[in-house]
Coordinates of N, CA and C in Angstrom, one line a residue:
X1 N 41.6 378.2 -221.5 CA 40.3 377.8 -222.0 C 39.2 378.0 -220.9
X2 N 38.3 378.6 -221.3 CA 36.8 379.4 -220.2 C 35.8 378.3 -220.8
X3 N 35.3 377.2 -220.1 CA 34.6 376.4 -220.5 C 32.8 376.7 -219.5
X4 N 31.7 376.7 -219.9 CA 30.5 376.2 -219.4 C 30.5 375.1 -219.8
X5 N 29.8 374.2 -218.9 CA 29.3 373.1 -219.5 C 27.5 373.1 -219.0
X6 N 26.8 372.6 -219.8 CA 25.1 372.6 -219.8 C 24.8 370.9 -219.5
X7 N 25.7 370.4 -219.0 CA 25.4 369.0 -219.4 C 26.1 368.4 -218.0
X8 N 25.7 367.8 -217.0 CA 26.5 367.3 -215.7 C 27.3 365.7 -216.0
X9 N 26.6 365.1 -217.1 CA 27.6 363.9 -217.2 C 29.1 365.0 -217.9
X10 N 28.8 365.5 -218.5 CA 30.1 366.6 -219.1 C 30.9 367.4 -218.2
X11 N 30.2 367.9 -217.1 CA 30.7 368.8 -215.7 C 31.9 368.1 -215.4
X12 N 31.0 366.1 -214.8 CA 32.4 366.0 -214.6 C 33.5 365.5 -215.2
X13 N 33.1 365.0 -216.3 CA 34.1 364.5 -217.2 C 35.1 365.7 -217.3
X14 N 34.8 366.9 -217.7 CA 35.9 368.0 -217.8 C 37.0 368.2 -216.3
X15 N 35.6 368.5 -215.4 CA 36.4 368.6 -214.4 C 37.3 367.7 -213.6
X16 N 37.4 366.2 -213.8 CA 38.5 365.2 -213.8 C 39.1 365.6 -214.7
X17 N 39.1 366.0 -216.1 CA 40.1 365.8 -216.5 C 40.9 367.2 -217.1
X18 N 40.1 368.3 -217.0 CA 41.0 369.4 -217.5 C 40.6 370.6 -216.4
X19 N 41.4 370.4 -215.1 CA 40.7 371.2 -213.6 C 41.2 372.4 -214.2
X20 N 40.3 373.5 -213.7 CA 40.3 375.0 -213.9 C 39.8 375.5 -215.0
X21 N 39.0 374.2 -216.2 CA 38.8 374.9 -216.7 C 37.6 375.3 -216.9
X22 N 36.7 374.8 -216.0 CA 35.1 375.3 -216.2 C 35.2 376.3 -215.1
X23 N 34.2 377.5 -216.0 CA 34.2 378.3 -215.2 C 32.4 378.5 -215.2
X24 N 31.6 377.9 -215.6 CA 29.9 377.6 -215.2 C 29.5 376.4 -215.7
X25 N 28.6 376.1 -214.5 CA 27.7 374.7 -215.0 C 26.9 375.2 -214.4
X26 N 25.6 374.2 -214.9 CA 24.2 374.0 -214.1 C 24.3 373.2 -212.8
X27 N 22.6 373.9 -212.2 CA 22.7 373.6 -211.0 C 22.3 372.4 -210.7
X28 N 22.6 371.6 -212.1 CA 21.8 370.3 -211.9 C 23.8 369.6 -211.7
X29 N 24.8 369.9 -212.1 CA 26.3 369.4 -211.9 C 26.5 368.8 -210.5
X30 N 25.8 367.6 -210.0 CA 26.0 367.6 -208.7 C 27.7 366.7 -209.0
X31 N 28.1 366.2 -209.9 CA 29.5 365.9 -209.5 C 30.8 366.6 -210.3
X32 N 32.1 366.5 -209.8 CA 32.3 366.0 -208.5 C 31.9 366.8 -207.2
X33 N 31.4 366.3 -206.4 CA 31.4 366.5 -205.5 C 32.2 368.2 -204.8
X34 N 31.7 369.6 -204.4 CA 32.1 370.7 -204.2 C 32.7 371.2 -204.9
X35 N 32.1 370.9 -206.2 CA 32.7 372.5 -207.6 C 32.6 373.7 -207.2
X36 N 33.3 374.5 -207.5 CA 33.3 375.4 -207.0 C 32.8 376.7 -208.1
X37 N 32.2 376.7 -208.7 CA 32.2 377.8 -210.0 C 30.6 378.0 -210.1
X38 N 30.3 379.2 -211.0 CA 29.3 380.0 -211.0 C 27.9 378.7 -211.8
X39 N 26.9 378.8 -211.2 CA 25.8 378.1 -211.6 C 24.5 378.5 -212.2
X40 N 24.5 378.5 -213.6 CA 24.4 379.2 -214.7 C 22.5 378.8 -214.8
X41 N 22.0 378.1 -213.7 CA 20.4 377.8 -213.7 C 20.5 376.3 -214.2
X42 N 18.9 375.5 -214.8 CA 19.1 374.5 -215.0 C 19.5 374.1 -216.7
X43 N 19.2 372.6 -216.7 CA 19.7 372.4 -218.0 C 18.9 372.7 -219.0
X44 N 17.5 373.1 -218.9 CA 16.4 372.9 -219.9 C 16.3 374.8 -219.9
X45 N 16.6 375.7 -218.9 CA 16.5 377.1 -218.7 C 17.9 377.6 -218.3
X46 N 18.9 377.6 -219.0 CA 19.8 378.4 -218.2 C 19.9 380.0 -218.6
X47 N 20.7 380.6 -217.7 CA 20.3 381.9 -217.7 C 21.8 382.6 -219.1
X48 N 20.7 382.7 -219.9 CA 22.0 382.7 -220.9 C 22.7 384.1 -220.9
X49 N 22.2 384.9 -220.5 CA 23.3 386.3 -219.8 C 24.1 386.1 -219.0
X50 N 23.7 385.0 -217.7 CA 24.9 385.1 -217.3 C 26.2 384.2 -217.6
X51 N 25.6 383.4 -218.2 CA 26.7 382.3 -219.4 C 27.6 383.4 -220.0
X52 N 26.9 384.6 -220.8 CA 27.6 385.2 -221.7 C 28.5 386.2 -220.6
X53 N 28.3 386.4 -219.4 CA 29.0 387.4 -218.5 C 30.4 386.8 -218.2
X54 N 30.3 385.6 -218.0 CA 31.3 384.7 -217.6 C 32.4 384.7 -218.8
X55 N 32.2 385.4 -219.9 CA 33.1 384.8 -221.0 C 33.4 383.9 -221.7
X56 N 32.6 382.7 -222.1 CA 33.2 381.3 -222.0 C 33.9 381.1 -223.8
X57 N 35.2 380.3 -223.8 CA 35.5 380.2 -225.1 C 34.5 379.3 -225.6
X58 N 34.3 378.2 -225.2 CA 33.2 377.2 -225.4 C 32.2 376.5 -224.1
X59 N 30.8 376.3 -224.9 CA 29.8 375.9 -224.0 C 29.8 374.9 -224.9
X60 N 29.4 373.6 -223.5 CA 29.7 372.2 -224.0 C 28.2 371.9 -223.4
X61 N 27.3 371.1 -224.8 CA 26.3 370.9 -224.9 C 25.1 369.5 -225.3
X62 N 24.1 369.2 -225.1 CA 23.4 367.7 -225.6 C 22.6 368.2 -226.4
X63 N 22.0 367.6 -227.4 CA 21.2 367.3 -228.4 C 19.6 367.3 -227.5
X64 N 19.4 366.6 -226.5 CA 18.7 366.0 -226.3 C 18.4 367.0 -224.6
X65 N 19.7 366.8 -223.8 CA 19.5 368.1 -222.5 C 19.3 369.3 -222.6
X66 N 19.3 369.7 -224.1 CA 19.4 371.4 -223.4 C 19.1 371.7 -225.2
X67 N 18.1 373.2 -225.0 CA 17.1 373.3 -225.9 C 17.9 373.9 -226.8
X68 N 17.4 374.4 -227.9 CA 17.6 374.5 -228.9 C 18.2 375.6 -229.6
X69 N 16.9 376.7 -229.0 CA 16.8 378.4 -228.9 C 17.7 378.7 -227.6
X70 N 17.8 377.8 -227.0 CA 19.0 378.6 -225.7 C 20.2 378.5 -226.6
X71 N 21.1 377.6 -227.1 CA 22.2 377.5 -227.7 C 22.0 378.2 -229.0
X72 N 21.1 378.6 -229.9 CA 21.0 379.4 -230.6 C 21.4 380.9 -230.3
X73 N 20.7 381.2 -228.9 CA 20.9 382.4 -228.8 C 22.4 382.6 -228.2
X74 N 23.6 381.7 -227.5 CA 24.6 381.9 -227.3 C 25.4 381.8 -228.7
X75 N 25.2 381.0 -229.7 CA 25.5 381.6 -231.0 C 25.8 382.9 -231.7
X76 N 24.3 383.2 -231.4 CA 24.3 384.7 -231.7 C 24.9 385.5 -231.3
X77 N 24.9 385.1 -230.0 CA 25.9 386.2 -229.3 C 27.8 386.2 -229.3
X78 N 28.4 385.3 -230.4 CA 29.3 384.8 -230.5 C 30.0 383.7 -230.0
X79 N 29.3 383.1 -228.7 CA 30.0 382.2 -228.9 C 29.9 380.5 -229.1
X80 N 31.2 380.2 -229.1 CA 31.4 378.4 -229.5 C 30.4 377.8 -229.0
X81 N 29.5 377.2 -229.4 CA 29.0 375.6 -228.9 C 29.0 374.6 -229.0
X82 N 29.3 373.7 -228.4 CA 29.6 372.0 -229.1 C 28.3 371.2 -228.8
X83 N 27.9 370.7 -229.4 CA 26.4 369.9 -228.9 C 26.8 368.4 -229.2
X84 N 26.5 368.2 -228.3 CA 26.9 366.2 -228.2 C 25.4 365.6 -228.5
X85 N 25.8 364.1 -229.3 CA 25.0 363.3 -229.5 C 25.1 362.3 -228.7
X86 N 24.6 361.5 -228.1 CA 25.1 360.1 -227.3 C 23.3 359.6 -226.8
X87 N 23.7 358.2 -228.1 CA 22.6 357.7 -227.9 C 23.0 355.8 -227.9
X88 N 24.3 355.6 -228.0 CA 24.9 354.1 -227.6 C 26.1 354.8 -226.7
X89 N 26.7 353.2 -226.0 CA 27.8 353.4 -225.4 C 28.7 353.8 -226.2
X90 N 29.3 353.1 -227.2 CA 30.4 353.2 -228.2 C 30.2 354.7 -228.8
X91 N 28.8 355.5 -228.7 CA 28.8 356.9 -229.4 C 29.1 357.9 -227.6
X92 N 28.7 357.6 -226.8 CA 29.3 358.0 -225.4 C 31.0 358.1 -225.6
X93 N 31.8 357.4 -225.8 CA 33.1 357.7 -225.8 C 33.4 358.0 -226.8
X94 N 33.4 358.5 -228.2 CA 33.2 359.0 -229.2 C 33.5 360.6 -228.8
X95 N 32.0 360.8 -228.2 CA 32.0 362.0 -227.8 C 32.5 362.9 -226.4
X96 N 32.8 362.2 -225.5 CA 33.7 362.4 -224.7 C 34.9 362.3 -225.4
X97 N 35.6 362.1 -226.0 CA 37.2 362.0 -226.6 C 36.9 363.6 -227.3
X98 N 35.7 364.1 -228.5 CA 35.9 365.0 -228.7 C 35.8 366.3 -228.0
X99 N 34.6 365.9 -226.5 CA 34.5 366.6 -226.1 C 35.5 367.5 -225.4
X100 N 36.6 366.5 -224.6 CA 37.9 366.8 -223.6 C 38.8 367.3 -224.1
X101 N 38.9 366.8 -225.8 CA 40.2 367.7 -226.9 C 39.5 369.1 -226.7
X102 N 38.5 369.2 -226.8 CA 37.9 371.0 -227.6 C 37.8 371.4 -226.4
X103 N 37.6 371.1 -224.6 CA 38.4 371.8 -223.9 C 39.6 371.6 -223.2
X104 N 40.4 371.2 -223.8 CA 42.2 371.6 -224.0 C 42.6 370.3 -223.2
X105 N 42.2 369.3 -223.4 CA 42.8 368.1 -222.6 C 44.2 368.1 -223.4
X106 N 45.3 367.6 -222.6 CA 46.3 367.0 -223.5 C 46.7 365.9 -224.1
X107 N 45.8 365.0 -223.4 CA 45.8 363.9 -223.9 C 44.7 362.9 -223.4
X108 N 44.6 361.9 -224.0 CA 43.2 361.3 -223.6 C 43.6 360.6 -222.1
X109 N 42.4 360.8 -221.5 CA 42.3 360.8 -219.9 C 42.6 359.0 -219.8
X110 N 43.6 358.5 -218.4 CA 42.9 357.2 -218.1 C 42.0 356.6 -217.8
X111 N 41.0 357.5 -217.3 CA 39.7 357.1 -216.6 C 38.7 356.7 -218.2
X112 N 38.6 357.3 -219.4 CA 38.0 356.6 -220.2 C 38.4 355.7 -221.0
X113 N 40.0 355.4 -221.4 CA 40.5 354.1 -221.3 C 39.9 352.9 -220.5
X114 N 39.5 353.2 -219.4 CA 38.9 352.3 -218.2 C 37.8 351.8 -218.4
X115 N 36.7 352.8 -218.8 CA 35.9 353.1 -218.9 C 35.2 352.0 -220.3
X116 N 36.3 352.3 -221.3 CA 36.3 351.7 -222.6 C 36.4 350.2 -222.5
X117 N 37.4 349.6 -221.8 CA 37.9 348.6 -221.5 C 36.4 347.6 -219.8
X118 N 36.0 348.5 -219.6 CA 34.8 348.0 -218.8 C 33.8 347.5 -219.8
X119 N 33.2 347.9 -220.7 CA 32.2 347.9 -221.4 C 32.6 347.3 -222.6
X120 N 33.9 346.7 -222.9 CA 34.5 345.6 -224.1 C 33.8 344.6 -223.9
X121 N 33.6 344.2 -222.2 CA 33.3 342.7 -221.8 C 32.5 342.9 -220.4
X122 N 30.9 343.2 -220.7 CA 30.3 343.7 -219.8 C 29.5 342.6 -218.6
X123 N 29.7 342.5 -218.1 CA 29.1 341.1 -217.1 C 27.4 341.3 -217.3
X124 N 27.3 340.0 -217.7 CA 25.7 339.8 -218.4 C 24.8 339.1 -216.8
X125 N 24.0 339.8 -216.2 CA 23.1 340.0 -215.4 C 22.0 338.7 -215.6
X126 N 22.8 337.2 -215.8 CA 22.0 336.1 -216.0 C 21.2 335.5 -217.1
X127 N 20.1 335.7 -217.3 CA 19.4 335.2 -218.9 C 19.1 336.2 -219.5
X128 N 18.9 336.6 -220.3 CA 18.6 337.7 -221.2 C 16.7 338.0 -220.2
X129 N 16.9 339.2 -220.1 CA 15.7 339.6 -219.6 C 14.5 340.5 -220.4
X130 N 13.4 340.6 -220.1 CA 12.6 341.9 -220.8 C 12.3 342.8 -219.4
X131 N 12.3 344.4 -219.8 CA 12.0 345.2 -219.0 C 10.8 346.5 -219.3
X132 N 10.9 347.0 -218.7 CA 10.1 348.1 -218.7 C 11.2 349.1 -218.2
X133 N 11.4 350.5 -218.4 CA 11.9 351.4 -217.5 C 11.4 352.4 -217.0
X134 N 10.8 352.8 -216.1 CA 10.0 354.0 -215.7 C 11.2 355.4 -215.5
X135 N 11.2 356.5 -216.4 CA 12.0 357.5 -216.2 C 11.1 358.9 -215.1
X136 N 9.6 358.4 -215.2 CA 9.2 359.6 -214.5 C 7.9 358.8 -214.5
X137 N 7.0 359.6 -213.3 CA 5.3 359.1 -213.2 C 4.2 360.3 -212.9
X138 N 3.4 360.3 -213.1 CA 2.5 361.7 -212.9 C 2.8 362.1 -214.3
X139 N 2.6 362.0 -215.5 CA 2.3 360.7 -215.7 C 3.3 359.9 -216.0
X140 N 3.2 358.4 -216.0 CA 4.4 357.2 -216.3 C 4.7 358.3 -217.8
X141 N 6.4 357.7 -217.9 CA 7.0 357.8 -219.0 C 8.0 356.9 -218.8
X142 N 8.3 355.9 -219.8 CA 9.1 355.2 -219.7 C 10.4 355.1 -221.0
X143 N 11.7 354.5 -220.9 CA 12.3 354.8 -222.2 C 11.6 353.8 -223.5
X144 N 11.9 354.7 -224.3 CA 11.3 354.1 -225.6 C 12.4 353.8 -226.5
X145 N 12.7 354.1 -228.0 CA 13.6 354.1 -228.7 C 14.5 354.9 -228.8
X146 N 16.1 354.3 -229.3 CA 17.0 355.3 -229.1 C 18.0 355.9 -228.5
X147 N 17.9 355.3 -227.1 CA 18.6 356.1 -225.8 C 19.6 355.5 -225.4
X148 N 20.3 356.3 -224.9 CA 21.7 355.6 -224.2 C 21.4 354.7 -222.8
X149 N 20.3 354.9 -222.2 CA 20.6 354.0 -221.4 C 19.6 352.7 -221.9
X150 N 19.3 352.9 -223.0 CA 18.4 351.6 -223.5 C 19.1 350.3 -224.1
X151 N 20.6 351.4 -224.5 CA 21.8 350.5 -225.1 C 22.9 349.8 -224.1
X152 N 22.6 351.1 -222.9 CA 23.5 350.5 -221.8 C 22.7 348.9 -221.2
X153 N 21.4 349.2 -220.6 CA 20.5 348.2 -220.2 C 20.4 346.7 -221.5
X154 N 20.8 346.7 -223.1 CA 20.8 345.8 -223.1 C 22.3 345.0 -223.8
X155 N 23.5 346.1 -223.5 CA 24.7 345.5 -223.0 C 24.8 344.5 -222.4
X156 N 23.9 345.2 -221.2 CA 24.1 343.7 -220.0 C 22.9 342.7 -219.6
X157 N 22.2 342.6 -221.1 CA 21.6 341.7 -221.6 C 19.7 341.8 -220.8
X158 N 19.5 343.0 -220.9 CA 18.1 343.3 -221.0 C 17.6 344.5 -221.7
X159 N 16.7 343.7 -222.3 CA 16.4 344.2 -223.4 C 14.8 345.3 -222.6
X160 N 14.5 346.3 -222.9 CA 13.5 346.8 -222.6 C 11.7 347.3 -223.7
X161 N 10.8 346.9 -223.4 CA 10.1 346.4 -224.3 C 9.0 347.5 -225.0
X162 N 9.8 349.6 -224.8 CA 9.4 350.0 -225.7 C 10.0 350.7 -226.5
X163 N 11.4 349.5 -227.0 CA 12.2 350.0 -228.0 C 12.3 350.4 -229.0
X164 N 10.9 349.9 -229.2 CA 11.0 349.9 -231.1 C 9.2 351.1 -231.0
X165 N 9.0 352.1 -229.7 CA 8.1 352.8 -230.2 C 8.6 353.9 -231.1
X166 N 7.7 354.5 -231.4 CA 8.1 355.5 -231.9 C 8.4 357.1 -231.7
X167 N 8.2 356.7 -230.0 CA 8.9 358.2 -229.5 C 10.1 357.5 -228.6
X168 N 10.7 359.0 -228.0 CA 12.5 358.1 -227.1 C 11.5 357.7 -226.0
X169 N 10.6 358.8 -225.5 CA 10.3 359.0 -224.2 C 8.5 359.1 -223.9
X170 N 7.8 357.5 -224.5 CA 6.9 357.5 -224.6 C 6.1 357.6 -222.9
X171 N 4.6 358.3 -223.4 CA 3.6 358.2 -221.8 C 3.2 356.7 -221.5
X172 N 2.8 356.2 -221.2 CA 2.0 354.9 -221.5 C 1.4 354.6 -219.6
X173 N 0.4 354.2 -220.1 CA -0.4 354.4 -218.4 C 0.4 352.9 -217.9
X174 N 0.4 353.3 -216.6 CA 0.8 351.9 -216.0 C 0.1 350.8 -215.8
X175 N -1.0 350.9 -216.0 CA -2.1 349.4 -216.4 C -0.9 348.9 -217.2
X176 N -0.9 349.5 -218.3 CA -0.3 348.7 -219.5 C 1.0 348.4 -219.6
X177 N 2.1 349.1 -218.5 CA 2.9 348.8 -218.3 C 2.9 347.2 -217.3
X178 N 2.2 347.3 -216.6 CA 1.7 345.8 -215.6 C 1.6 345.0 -216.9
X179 N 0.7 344.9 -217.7 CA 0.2 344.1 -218.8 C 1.2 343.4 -219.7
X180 N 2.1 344.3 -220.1 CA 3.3 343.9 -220.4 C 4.3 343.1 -220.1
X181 N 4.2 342.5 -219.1 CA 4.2 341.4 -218.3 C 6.4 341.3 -218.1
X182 N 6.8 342.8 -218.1 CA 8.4 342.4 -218.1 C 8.7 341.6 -217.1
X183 N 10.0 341.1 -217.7 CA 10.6 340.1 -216.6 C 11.1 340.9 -215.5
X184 N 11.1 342.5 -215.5 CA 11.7 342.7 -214.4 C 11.4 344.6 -214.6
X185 N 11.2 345.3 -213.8 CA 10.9 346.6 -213.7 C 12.6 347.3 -213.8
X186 N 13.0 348.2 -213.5 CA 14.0 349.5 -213.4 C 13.7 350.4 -213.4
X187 N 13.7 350.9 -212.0 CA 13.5 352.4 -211.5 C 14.8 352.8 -211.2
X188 N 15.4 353.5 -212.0 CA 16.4 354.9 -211.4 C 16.1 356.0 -211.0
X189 N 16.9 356.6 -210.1 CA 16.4 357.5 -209.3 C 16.9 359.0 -209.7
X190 N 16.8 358.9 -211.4 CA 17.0 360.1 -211.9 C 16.8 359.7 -213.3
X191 N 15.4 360.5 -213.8 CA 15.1 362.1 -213.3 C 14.1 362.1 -212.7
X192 N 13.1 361.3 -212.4 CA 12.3 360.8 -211.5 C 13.2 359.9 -210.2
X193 N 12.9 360.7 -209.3 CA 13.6 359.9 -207.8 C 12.5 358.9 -207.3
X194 N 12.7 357.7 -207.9 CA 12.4 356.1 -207.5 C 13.0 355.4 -206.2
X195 N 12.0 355.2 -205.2 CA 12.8 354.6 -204.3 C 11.9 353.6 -203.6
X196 N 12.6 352.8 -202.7 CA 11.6 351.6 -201.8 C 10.2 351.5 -202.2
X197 N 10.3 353.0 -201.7 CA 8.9 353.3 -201.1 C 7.8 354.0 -202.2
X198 N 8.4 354.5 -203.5 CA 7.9 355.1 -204.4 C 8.2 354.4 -205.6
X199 N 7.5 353.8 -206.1 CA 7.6 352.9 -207.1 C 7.3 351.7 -207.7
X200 N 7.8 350.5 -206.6 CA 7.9 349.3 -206.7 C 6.7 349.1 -206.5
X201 N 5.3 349.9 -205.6 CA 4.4 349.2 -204.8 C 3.2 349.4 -206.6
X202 N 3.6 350.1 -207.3 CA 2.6 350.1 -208.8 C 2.8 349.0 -209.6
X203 N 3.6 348.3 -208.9 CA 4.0 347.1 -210.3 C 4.3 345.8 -209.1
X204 N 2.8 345.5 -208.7 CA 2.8 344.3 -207.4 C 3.4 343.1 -208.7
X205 N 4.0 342.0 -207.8 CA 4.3 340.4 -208.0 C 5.2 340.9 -209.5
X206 N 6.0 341.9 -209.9 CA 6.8 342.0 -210.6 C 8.1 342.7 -209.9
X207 N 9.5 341.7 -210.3 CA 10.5 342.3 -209.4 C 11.3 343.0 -210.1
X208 N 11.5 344.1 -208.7 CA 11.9 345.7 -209.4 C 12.9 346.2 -209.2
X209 N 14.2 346.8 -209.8 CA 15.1 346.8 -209.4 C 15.6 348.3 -209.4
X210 N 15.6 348.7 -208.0 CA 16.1 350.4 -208.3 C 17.6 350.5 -208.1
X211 N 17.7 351.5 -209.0 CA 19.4 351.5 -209.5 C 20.2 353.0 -209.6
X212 N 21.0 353.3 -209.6 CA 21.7 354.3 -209.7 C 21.4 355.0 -211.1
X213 N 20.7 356.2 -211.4 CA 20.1 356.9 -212.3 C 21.8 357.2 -212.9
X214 N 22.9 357.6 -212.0 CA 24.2 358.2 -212.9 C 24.9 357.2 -213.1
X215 N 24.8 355.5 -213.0 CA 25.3 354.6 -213.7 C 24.8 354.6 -214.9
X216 N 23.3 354.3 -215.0 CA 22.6 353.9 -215.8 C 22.4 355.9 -216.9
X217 N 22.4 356.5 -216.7 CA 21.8 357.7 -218.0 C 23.4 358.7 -217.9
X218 N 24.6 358.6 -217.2 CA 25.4 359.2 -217.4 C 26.4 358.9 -217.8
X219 N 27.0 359.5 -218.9 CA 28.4 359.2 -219.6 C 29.5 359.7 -219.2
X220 N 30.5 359.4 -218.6 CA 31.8 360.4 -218.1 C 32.4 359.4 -217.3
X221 N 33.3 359.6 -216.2 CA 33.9 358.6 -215.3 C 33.4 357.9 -214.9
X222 N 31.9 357.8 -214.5 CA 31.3 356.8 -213.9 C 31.3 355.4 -215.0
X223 N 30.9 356.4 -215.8 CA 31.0 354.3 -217.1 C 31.7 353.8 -216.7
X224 N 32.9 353.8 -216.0 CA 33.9 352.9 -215.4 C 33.6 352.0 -214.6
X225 N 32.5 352.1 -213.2 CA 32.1 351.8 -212.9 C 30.4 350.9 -213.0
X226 N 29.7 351.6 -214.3 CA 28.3 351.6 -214.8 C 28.5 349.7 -214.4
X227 N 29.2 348.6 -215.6 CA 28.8 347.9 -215.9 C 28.2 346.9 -214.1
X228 N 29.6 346.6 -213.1 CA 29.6 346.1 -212.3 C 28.4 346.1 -211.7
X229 N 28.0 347.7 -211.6 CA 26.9 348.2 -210.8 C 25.5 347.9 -210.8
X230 N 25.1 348.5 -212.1 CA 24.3 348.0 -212.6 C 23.9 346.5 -212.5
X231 N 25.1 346.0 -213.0 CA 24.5 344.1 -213.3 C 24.4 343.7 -211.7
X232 N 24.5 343.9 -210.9 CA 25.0 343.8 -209.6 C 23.1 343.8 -209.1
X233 N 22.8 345.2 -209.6 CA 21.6 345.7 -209.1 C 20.5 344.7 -209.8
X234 N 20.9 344.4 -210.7 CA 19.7 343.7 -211.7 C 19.8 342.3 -211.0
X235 N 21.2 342.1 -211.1 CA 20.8 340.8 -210.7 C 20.1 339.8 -209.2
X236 N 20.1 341.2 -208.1 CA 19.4 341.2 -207.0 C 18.1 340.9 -207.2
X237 N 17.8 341.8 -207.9 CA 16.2 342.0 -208.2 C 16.0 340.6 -208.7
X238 N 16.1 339.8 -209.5 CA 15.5 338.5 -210.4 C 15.7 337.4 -209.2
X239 N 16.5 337.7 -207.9 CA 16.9 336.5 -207.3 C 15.4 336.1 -206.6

């Protein structure tokens, strides 16, 4: 099996669990850690000639990462694509289980057993909170309705307060994010890189908590880890 994958929470999910068989990812696949295979551009542009040079039986794909007319045109060109949905946790391992069968796993991995069994009984991060999430700025965008990490964030009992707009990934100026008055900010540092120093200082006398962007927006081995981490991070921030 000749796998691409377009999708880095997917990169590594395969490559833990079915080695040798990706032969291109994007150059956004920063895990695991020294892949070794051809880097097919990013997730929103990949270079789909050289996808198709590589041979792949199937390219493993999101709904939501990677456009529309690129996976159309590897269609055309014959081959397989699988396009994942994942917009709750419980639809996150859904789609990993289908994704690791259709590249040749033989059986379902331990690591999302783990993974499964972390997020049964998620450690709740103190009183139920309200948030805001800032995904990017220049301009602010923050999560809206819809998203997997809006389901992960209120697993562990915060709720974020532009769930019910009507886009996933609404603009909204930061005045009005201040005005909003959440009990608590979350900056991850992906896909916007949120840090100390960039961030927290737009949202004075509200406490902010920066957190691991591949706990919080990635599906694959790390869920195993997600719940601890996260609640860990939140709950610093409120102290």
């Amino acid at each position: 099996m000749r796998v691409v994958s377009l999708v880095p929470s997917l990169t590594e999910a395969v490559a833990r669990t079915v080695p040798g068989a990706l032969v291109g990812v994007t150059d956004w696949c920063t895990h695991p850690a020294g892949l070794d295979v051809v880097r097919v551009g990013g997730t929103k542009n990949p270079g789909t000639g050289r996808i198709l040079s590589l041979a792949p039986d199937l390219v493993i794909a999101n709904e939501e990462e990677n456009r529309a007319p690129d996976l159309d045109a590897l269609r055309a060109a014959g081959v397989e694509v699988l396009v994942t949905e994942v917009r709750t946790v419980p639809q996150a391992f859904a789609e990993l289980d289908r994704t690791l069968t259709a590249c040749g796993a033989p059986s379902r991995p331990r690591w999302l057993d783990e993974a499964e069994a972390a997020w049964a009984d998620p450690p709740v991060a103190g009183r139920r909170a309200t948030a805001v999430v800032p995904v990017w700025r220049r301009p602010w965008m923050v999560l809206g309705r819809d998203t997997f990490a809006g389901d992960v964030l209120a697993r562990l009992g915060v709720d974020h307060l532009y769930a019910a707009h009507a886009e996933r990934y609404p603009k909204v100026p930061v005045d009005d994010l201040r005005a909003a008055r959440p009990d608590i900010v979350v900056l991850p540092d992906e896909p916007y890189r949120f840090t100390a120093d960039d961030g927290p200082e737009a949202f004075p006398g509200l406490p902010c908590a920066l957190v691991d962007g591949r706990y919080l927006t990635w599906y694959g081995p790390s869920l195993a880890e997600a719940p601890r981490a996260l609640a860990a991070a939140l709950r610093a921030a409120r102290r």
